[in-house]
PDB file of C-alpha atoms and ligand atoms in Angstrom:
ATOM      1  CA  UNK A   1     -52.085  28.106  19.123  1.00 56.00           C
ATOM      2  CA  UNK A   2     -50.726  30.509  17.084  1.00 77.00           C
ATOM      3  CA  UNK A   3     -51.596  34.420  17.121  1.00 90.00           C
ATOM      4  CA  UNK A   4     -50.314  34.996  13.527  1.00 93.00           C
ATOM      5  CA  UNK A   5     -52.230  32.455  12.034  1.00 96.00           C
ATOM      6  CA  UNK A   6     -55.227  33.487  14.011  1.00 96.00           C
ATOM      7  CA  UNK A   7     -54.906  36.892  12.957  1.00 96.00           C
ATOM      8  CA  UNK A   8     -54.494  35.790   9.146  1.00 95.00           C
ATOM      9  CA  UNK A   9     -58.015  33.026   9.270  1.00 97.00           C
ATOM     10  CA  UNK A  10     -59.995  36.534  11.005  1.00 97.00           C
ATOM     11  CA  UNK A  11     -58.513  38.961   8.295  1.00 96.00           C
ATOM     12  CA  UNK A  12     -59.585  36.140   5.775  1.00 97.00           C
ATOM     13  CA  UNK A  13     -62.896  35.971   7.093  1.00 97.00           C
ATOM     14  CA  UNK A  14     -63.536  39.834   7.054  1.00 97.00           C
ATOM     15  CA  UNK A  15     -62.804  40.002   3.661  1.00 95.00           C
ATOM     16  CA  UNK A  16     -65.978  37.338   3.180  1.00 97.00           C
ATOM     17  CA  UNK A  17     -63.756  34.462   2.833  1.00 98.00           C
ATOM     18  CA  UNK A  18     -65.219  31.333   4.411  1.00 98.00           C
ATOM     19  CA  UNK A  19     -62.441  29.676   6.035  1.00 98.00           C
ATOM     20  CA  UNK A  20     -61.476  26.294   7.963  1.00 98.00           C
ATOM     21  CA  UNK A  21     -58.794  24.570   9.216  1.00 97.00           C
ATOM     22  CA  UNK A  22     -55.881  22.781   7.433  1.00 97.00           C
ATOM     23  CA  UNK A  23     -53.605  20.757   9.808  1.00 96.00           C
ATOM     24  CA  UNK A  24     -50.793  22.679  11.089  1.00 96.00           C
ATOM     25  CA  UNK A  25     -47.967  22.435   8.267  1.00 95.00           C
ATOM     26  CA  UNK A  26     -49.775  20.707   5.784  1.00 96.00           C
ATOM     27  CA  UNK A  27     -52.334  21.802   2.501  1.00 95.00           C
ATOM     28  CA  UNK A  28     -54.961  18.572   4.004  1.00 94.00           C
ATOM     29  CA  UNK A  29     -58.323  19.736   5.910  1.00 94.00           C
ATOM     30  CA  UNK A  30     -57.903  18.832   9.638  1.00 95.00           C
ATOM     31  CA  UNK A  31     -61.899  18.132   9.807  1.00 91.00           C
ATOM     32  CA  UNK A  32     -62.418  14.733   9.712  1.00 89.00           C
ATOM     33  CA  UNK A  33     -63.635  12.951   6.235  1.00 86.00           C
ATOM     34  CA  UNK A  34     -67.244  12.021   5.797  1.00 85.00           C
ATOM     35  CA  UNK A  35     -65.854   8.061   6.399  1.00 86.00           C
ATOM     36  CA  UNK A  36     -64.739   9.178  10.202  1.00 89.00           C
ATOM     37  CA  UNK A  37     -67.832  11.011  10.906  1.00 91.00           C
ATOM     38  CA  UNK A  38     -69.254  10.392  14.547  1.00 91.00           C
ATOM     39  CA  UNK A  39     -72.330  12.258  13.508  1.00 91.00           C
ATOM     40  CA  UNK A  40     -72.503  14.563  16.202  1.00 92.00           C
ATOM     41  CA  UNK A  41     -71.836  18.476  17.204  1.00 89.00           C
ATOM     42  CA  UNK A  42     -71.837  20.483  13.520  1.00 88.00           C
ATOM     43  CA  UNK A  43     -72.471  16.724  11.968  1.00 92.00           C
ATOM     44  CA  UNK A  44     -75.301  16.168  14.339  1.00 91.00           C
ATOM     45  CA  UNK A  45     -77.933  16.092  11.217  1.00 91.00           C
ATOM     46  CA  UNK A  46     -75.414  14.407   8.665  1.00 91.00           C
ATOM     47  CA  UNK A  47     -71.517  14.939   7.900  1.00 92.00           C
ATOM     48  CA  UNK A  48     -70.979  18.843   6.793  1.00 93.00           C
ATOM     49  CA  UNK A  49     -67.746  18.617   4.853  1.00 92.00           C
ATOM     50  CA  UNK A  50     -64.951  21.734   4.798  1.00 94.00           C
ATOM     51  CA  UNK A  51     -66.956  23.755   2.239  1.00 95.00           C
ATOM     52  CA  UNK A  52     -70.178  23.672   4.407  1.00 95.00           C
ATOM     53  CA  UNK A  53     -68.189  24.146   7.575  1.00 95.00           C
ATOM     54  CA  UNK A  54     -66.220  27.152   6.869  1.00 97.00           C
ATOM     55  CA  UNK A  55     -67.000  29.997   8.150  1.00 97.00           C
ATOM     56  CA  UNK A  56     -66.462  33.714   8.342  1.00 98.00           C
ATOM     57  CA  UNK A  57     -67.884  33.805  12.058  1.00 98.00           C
ATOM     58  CA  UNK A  58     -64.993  35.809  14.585  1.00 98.00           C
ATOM     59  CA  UNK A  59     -66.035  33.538  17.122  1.00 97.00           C
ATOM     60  CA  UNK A  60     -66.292  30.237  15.422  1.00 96.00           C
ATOM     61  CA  UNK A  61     -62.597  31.162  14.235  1.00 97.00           C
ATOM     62  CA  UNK A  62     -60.864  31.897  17.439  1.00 97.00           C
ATOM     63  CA  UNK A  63     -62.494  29.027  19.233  1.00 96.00           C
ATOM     64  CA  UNK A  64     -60.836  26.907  16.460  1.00 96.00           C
ATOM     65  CA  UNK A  65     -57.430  28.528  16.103  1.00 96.00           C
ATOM     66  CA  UNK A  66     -56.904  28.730  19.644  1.00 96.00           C
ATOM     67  CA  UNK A  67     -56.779  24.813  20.132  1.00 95.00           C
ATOM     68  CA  UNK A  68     -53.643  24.610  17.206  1.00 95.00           C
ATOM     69  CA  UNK A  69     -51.620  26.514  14.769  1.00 96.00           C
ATOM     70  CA  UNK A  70     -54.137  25.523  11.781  1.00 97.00           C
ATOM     71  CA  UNK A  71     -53.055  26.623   8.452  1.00 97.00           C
ATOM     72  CA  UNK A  72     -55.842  28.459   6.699  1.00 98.00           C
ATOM     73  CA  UNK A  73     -57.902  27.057   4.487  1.00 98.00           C
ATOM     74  CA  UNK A  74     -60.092  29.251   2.117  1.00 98.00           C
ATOM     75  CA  UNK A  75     -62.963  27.515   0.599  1.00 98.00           C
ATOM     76  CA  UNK A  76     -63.357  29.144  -2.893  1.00 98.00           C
ATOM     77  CA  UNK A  77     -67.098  28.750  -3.604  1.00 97.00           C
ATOM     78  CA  UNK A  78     -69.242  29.966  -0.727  1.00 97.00           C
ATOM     79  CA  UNK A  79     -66.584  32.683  -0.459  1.00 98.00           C
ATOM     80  CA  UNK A  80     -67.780  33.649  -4.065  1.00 97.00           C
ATOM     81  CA  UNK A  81     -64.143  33.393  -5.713  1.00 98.00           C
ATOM     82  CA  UNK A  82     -62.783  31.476  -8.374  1.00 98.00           C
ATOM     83  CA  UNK A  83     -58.405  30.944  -8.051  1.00 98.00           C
ATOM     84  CA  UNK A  84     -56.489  30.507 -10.803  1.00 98.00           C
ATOM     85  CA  UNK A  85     -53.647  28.196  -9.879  1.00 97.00           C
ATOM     86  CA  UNK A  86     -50.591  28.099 -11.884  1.00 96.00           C
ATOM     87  CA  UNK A  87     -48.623  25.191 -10.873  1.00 93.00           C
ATOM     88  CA  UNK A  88     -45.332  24.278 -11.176  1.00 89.00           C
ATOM     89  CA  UNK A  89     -44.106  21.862 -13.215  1.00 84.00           C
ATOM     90  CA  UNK A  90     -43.912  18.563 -10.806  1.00 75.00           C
ATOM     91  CA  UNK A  91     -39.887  17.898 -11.461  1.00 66.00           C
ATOM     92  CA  UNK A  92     -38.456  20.603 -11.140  1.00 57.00           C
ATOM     93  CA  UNK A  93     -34.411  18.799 -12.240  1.00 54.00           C
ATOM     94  CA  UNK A  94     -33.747  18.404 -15.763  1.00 52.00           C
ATOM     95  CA  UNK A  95     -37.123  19.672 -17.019  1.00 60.00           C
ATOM     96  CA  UNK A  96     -37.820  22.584 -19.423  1.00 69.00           C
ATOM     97  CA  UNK A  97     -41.559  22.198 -19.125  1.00 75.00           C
ATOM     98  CA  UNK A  98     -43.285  26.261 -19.236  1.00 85.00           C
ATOM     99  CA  UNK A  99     -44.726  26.658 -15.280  1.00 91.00           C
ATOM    100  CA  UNK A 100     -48.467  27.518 -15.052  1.00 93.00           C
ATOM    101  CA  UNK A 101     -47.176  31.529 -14.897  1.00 94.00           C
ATOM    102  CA  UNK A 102     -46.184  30.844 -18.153  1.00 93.00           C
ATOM    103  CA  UNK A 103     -48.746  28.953 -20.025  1.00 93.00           C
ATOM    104  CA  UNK A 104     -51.315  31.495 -18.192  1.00 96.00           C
ATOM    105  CA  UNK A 105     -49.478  34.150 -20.205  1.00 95.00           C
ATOM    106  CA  UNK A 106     -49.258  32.589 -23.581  1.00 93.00           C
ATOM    107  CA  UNK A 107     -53.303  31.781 -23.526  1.00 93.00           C
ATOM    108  CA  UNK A 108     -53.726  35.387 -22.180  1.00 94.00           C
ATOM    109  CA  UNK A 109     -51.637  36.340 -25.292  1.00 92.00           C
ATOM    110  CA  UNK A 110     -52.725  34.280 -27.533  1.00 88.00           C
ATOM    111  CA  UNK A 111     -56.563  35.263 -26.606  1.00 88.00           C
ATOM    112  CA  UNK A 112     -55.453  38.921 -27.081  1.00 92.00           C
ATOM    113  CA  UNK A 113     -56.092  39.575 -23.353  1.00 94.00           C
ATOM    114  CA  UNK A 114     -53.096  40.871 -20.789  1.00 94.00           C
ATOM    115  CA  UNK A 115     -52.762  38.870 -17.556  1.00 95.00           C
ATOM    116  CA  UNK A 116     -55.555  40.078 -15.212  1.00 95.00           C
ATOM    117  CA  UNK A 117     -54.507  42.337 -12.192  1.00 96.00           C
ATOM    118  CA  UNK A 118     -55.770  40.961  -9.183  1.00 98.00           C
ATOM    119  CA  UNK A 119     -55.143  40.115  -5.596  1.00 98.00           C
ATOM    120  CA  UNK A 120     -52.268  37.322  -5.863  1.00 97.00           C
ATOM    121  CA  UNK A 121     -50.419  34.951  -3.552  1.00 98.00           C
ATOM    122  CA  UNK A 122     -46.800  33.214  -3.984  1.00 97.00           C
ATOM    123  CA  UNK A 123     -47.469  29.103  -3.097  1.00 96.00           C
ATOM    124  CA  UNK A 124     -44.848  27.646  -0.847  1.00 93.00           C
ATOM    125  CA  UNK A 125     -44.114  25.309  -4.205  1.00 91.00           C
ATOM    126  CA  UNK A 126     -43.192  28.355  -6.159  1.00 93.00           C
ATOM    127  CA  UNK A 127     -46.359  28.910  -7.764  1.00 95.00           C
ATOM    128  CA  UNK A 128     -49.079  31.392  -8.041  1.00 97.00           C
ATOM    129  CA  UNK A 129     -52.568  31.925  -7.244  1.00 98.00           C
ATOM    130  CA  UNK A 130     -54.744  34.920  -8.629  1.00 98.00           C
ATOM    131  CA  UNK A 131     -58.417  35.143  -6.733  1.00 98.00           C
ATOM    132  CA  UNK A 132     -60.447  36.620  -8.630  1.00 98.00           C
ATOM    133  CA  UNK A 133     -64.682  37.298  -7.611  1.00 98.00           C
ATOM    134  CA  UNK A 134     -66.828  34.293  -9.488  1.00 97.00           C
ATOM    135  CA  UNK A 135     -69.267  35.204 -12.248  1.00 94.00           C
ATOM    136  CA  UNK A 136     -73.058  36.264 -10.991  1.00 92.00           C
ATOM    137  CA  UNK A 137     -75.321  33.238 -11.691  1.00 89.00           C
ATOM    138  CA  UNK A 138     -72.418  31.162 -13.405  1.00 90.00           C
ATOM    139  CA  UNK A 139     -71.555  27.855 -10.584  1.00 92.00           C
ATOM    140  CA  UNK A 140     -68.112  27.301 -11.590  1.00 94.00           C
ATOM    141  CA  UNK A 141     -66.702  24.193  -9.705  1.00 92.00           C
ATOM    142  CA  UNK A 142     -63.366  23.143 -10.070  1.00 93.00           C
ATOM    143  CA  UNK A 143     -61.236  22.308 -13.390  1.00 90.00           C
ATOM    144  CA  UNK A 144     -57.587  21.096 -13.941  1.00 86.00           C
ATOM    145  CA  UNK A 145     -55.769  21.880 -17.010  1.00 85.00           C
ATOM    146  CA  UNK A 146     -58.710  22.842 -18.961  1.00 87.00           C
ATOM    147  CA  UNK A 147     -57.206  26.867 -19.627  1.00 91.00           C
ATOM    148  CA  UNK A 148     -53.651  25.323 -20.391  1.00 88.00           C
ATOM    149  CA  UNK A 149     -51.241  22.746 -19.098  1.00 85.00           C
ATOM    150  CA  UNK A 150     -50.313  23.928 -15.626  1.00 90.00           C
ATOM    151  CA  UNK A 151     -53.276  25.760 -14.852  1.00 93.00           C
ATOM    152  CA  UNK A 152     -56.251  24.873 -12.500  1.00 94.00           C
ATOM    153  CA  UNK A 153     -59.032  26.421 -11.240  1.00 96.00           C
ATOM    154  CA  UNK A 154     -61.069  26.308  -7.947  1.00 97.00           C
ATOM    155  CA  UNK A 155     -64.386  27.219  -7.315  1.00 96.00           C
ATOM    156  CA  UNK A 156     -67.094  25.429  -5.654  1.00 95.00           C
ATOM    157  CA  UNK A 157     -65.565  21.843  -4.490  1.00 94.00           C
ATOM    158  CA  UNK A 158     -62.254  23.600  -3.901  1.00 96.00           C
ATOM    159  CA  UNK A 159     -60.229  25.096  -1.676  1.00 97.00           C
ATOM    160  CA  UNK A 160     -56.870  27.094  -1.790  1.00 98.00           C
ATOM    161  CA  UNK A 161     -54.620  27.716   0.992  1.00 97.00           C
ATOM    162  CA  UNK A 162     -54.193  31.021   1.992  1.00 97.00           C
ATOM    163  CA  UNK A 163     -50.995  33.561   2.733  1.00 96.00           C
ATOM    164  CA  UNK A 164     -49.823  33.394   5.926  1.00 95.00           C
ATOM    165  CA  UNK A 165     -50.146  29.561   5.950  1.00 97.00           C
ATOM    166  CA  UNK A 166     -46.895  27.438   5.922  1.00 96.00           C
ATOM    167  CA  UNK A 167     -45.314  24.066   4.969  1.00 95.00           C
ATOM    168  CA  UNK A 168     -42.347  22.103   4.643  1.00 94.00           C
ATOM    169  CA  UNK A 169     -41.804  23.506   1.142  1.00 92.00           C
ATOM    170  CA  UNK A 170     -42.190  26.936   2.293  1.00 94.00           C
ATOM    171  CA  UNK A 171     -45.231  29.880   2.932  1.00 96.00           C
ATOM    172  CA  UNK A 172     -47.860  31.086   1.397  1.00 97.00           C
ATOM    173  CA  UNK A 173     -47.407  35.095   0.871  1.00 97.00           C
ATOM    174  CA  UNK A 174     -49.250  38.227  -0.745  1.00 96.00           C
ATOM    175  CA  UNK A 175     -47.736  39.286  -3.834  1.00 97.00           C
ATOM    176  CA  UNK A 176     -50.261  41.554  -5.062  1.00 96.00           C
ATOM    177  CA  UNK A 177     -52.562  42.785  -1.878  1.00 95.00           C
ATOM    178  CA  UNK A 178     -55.408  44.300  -3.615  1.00 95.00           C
ATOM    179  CA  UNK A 179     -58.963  43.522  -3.900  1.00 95.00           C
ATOM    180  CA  UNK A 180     -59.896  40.715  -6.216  1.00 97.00           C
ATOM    181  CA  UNK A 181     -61.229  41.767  -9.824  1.00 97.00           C
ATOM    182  CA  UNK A 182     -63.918  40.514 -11.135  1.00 97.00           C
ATOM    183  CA  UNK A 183     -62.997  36.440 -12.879  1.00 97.00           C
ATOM    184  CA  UNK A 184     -62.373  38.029 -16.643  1.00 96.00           C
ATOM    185  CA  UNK A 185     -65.630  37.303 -18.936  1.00 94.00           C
ATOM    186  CA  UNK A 186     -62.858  35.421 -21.493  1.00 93.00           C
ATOM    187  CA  UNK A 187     -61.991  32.802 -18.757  1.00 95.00           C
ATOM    188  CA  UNK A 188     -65.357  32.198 -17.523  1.00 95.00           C
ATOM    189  CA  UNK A 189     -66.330  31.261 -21.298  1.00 90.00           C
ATOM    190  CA  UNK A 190     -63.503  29.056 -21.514  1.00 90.00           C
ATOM    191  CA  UNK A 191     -64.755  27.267 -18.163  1.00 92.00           C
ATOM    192  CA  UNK A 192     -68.336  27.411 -18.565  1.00 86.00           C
ATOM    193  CA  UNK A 193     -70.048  24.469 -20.214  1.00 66.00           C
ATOM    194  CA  UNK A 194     -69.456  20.694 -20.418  1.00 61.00           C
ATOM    195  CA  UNK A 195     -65.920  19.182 -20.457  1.00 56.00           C
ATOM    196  CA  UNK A 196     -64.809  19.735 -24.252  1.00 55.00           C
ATOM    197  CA  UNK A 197     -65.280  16.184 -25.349  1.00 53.00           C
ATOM    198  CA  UNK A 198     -61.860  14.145 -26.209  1.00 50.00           C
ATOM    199  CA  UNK A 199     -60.349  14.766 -29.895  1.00 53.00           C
ATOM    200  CA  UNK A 200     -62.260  11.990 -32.461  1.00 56.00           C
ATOM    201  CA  UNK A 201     -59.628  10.156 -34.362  1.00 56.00           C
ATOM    202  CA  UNK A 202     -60.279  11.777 -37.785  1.00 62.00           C
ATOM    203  CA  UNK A 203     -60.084   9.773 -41.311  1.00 64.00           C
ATOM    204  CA  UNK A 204     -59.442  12.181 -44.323  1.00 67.00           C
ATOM    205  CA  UNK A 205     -62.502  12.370 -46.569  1.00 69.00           C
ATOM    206  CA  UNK A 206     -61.012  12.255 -50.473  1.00 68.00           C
ATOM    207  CA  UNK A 207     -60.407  15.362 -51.464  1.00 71.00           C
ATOM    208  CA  UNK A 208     -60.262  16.772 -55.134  1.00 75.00           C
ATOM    209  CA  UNK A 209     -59.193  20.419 -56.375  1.00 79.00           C
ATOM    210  CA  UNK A 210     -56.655  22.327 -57.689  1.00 85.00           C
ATOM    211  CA  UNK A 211     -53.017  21.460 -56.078  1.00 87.00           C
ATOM    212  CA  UNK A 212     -52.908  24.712 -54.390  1.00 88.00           C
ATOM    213  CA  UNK A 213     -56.672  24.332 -53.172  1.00 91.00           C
ATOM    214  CA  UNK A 214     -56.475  21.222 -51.561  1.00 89.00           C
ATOM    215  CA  UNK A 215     -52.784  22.083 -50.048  1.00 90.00           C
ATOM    216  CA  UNK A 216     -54.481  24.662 -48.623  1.00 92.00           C
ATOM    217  CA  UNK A 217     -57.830  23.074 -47.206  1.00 93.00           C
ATOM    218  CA  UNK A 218     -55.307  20.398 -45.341  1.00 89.00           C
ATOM    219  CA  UNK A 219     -53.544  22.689 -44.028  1.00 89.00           C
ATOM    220  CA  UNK A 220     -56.028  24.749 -42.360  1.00 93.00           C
ATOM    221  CA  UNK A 221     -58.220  21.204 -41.131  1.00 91.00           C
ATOM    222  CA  UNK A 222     -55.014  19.964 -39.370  1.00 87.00           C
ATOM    223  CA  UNK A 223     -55.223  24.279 -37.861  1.00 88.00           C
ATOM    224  CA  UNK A 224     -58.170  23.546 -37.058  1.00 89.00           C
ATOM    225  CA  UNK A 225     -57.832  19.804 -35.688  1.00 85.00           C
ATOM    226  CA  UNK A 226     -54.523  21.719 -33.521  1.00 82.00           C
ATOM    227  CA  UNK A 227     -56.219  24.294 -31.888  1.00 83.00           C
ATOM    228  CA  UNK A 228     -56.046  25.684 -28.818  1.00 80.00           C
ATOM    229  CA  UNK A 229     -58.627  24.617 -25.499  1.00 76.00           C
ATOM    230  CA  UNK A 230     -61.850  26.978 -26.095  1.00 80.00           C
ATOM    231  CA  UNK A 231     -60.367  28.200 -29.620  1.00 85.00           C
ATOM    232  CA  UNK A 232     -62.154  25.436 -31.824  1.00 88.00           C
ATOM    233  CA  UNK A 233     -64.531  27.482 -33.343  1.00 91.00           C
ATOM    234  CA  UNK A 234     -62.705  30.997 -33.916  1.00 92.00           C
ATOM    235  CA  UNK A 235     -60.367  28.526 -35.951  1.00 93.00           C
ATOM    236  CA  UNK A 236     -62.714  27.005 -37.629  1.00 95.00           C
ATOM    237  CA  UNK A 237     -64.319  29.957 -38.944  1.00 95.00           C
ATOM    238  CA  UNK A 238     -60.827  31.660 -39.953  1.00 94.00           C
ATOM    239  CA  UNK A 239     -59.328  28.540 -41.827  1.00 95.00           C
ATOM    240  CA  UNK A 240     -62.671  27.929 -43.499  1.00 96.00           C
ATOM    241  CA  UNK A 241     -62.581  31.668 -44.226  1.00 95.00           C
ATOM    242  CA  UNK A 242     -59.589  31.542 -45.746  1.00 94.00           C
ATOM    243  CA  UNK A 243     -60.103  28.364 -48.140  1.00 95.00           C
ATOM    244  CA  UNK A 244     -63.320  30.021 -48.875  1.00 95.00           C
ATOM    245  CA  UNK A 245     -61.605  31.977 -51.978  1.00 93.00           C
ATOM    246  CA  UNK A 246     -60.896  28.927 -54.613  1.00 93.00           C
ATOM    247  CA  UNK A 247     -64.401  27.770 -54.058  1.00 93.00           C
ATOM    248  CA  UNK A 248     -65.327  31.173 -55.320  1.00 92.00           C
ATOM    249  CA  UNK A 249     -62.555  30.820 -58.460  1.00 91.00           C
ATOM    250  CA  UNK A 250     -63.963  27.373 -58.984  1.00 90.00           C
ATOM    251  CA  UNK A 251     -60.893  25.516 -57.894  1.00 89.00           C
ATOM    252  CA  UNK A 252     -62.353  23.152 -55.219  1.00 91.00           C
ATOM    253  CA  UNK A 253     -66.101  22.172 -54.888  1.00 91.00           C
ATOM    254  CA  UNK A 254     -67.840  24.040 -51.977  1.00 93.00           C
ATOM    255  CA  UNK A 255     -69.105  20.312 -50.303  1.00 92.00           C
ATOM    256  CA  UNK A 256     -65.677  18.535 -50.603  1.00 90.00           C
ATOM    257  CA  UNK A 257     -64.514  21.809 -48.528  1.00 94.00           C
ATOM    258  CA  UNK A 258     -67.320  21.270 -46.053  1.00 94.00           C
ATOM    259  CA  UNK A 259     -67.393  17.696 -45.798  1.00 91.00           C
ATOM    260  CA  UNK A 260     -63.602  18.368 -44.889  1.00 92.00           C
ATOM    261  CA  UNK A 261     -64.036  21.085 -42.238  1.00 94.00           C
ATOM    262  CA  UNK A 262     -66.805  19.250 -41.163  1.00 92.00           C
ATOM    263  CA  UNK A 263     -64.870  16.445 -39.975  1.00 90.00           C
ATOM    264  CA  UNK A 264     -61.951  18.212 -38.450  1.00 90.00           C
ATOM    265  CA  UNK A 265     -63.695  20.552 -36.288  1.00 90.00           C
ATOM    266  CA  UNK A 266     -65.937  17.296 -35.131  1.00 86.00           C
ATOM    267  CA  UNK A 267     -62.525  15.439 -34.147  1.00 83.00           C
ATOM    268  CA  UNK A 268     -61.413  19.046 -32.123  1.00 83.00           C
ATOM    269  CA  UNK A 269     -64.440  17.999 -29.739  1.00 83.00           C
ATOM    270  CA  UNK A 270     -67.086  20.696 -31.768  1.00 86.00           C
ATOM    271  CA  UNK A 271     -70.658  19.811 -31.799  1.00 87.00           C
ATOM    272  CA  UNK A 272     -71.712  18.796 -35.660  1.00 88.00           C
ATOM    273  CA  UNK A 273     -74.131  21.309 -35.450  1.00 89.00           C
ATOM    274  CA  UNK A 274     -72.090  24.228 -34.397  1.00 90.00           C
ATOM    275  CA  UNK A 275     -69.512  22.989 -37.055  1.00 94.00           C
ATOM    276  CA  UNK A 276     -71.821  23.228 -39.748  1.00 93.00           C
ATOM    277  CA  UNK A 277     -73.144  26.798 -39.174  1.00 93.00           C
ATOM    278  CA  UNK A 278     -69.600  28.047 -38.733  1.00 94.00           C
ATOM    279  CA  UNK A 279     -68.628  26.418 -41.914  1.00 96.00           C
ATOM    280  CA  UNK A 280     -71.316  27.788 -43.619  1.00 95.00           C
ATOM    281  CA  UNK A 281     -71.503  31.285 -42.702  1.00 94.00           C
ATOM    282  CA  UNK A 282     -67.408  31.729 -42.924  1.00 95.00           C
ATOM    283  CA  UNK A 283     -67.614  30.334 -46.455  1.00 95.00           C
ATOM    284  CA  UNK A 284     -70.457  32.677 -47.705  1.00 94.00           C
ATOM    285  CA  UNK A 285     -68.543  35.791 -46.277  1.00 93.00           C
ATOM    286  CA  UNK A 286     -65.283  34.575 -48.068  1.00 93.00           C
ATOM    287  CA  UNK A 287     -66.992  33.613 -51.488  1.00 92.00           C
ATOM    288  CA  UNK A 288     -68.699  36.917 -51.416  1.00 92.00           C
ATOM    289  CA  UNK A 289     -65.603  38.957 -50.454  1.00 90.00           C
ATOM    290  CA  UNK A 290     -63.429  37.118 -53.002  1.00 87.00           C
ATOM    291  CA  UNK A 291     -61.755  39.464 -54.910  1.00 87.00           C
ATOM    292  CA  UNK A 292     -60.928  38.210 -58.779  1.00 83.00           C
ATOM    293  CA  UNK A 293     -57.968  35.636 -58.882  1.00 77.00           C
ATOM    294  CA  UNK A 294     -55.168  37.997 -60.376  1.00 66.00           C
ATOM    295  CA  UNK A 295     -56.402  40.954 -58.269  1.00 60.00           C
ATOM    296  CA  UNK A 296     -55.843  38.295 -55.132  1.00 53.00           C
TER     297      UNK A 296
HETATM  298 ZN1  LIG B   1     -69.032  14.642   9.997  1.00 83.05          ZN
END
């Protein structure tokens, strides 16, 4: 056994974490898999998996840590957390892909947000993990990539190993030891909901205008074909906002602008429907705030 990682599953546990055990040295549950299941003791009425079996019972702990130096497993959703894991980038020679830290940042940027203060571990790989406490109401399970490249989360389903836990590639430690904030509205938006469907290949409608018009209405569909996870709509309404104008000076008919917009926010995985009221209400705002051409 091992008193310090004892100590670190009961300090887990009174902070409402649900814990189990992860064989000693290694991220991998060391309960057995539903496939191995004898069906008796906590299985007794049908296999209970890690996230049913951890626990933030004193006694349940010690009885387990006491038989081997488990690492400690945290599982994230009946503890009530969601983690944000920024990962590193898998080969670490010769590559100058941005780590999760630093993706994290540029959507946190980009969104207009700073990086959320929170209680935050260093992974024995060299990454990070911020807990934060999940949403009221909102299930959020588990997603990989979805905020930016680099960056999962876990919440019900998942599991994070927690400080004080080693392996081969190093420990698990606090960086930031203070009480989880609340998971930031922005990112449970971004989470909540259906899997953005995959881009639609996208065939350019014919479009017909001024030069400068229809410059300008490809431009902003490939913006809004390029944009960011979660950001589909917010660009839509901005680029169609902004082409808005020469349908008001006459340059470009209002339906070959639609039709266009239309189709690009469709292939960035929009619904038609929510395509075609932001198209519509971003173009009435810019044709009635259209000031004259050579006041513009
Ligand atoms: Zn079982």
């Amino acid at each position: 056994m091992s008193e310090h990682l004892m100590r670190t599953a009961l300090e887990a546990a009174a902070c409402g974490w649900h814990v189990f055990p992860l064989r000693p040295g290694t991220k991998r549950p060391a309960l057995h898999g539903e496939a191995a299941c004898p069906g008796t003791g906590p299985c007794g009425s049908g296999h209970r998996k890690w996230e049913q079996r951890a626990t933030t019972d004193p006694d349940r702990i010690r009885a387990t840590w006491e038989r081997a130096p488990y690492n400690v497993g945290i599982a994230t959703g009946p503890s009530g957390l969601v983690v944000v894991d920024l990962d590193m980038p898998k080969d670490k020679s010769g590559s100058d892909a941005p780590c999760g830290a630093t993706t994290f940042a540029a959507l946190c940027e980009r969104t207009g947000h700073t990086v959320p203060d929170t209680y935050r571990t260093r992974t024995a790989s060299g990454g990070e993990h911020l807990y934060f406490t999940a949403p009221d109401g909102i299930r959020l399970t588990n997603s990989a990539g979805r905020l930016a490249p680099l960056v999962d989360t876990r919440g019900w389903g998942g599991y994070v190993v927690g400080a004080g836990s080693t392996t081969p590639a190093g420990s698990y430690t606090v960086t930031d030891d203070m009480t989880p904030a609340e998971l930031p509205a922005w990112i449970v938006r971004l989470l909540e909901g259906p899997a953005p469907r995959p881009v639609a290949p996208f065939a350019w409608p014919t479009i017909s205008g001024s030069r400068t018009a229809t410059a300008a209405l490809e431009r902003e569909c490939r913006t809004v074909m390029a944009a960011p996870e979660g950001e589909g709509n917010i660009t839509l309404n901005r680029s169609a906002f902004k082409v808005g104008r020469f349908v008001a000076w006459g340059d470009i008919a209002r339906h070959v602008v639609e039709e266009a917009f239309q189709g690009a926010g469709e292939a960035r995985g929009l619904t038609a429907a929510e395509c075609r009221a932001t198209i519509r209400s971003a173009l009435d705002s810019s044709i009635r705030k259209a000031r004259p051409r050579d006041a513009a």
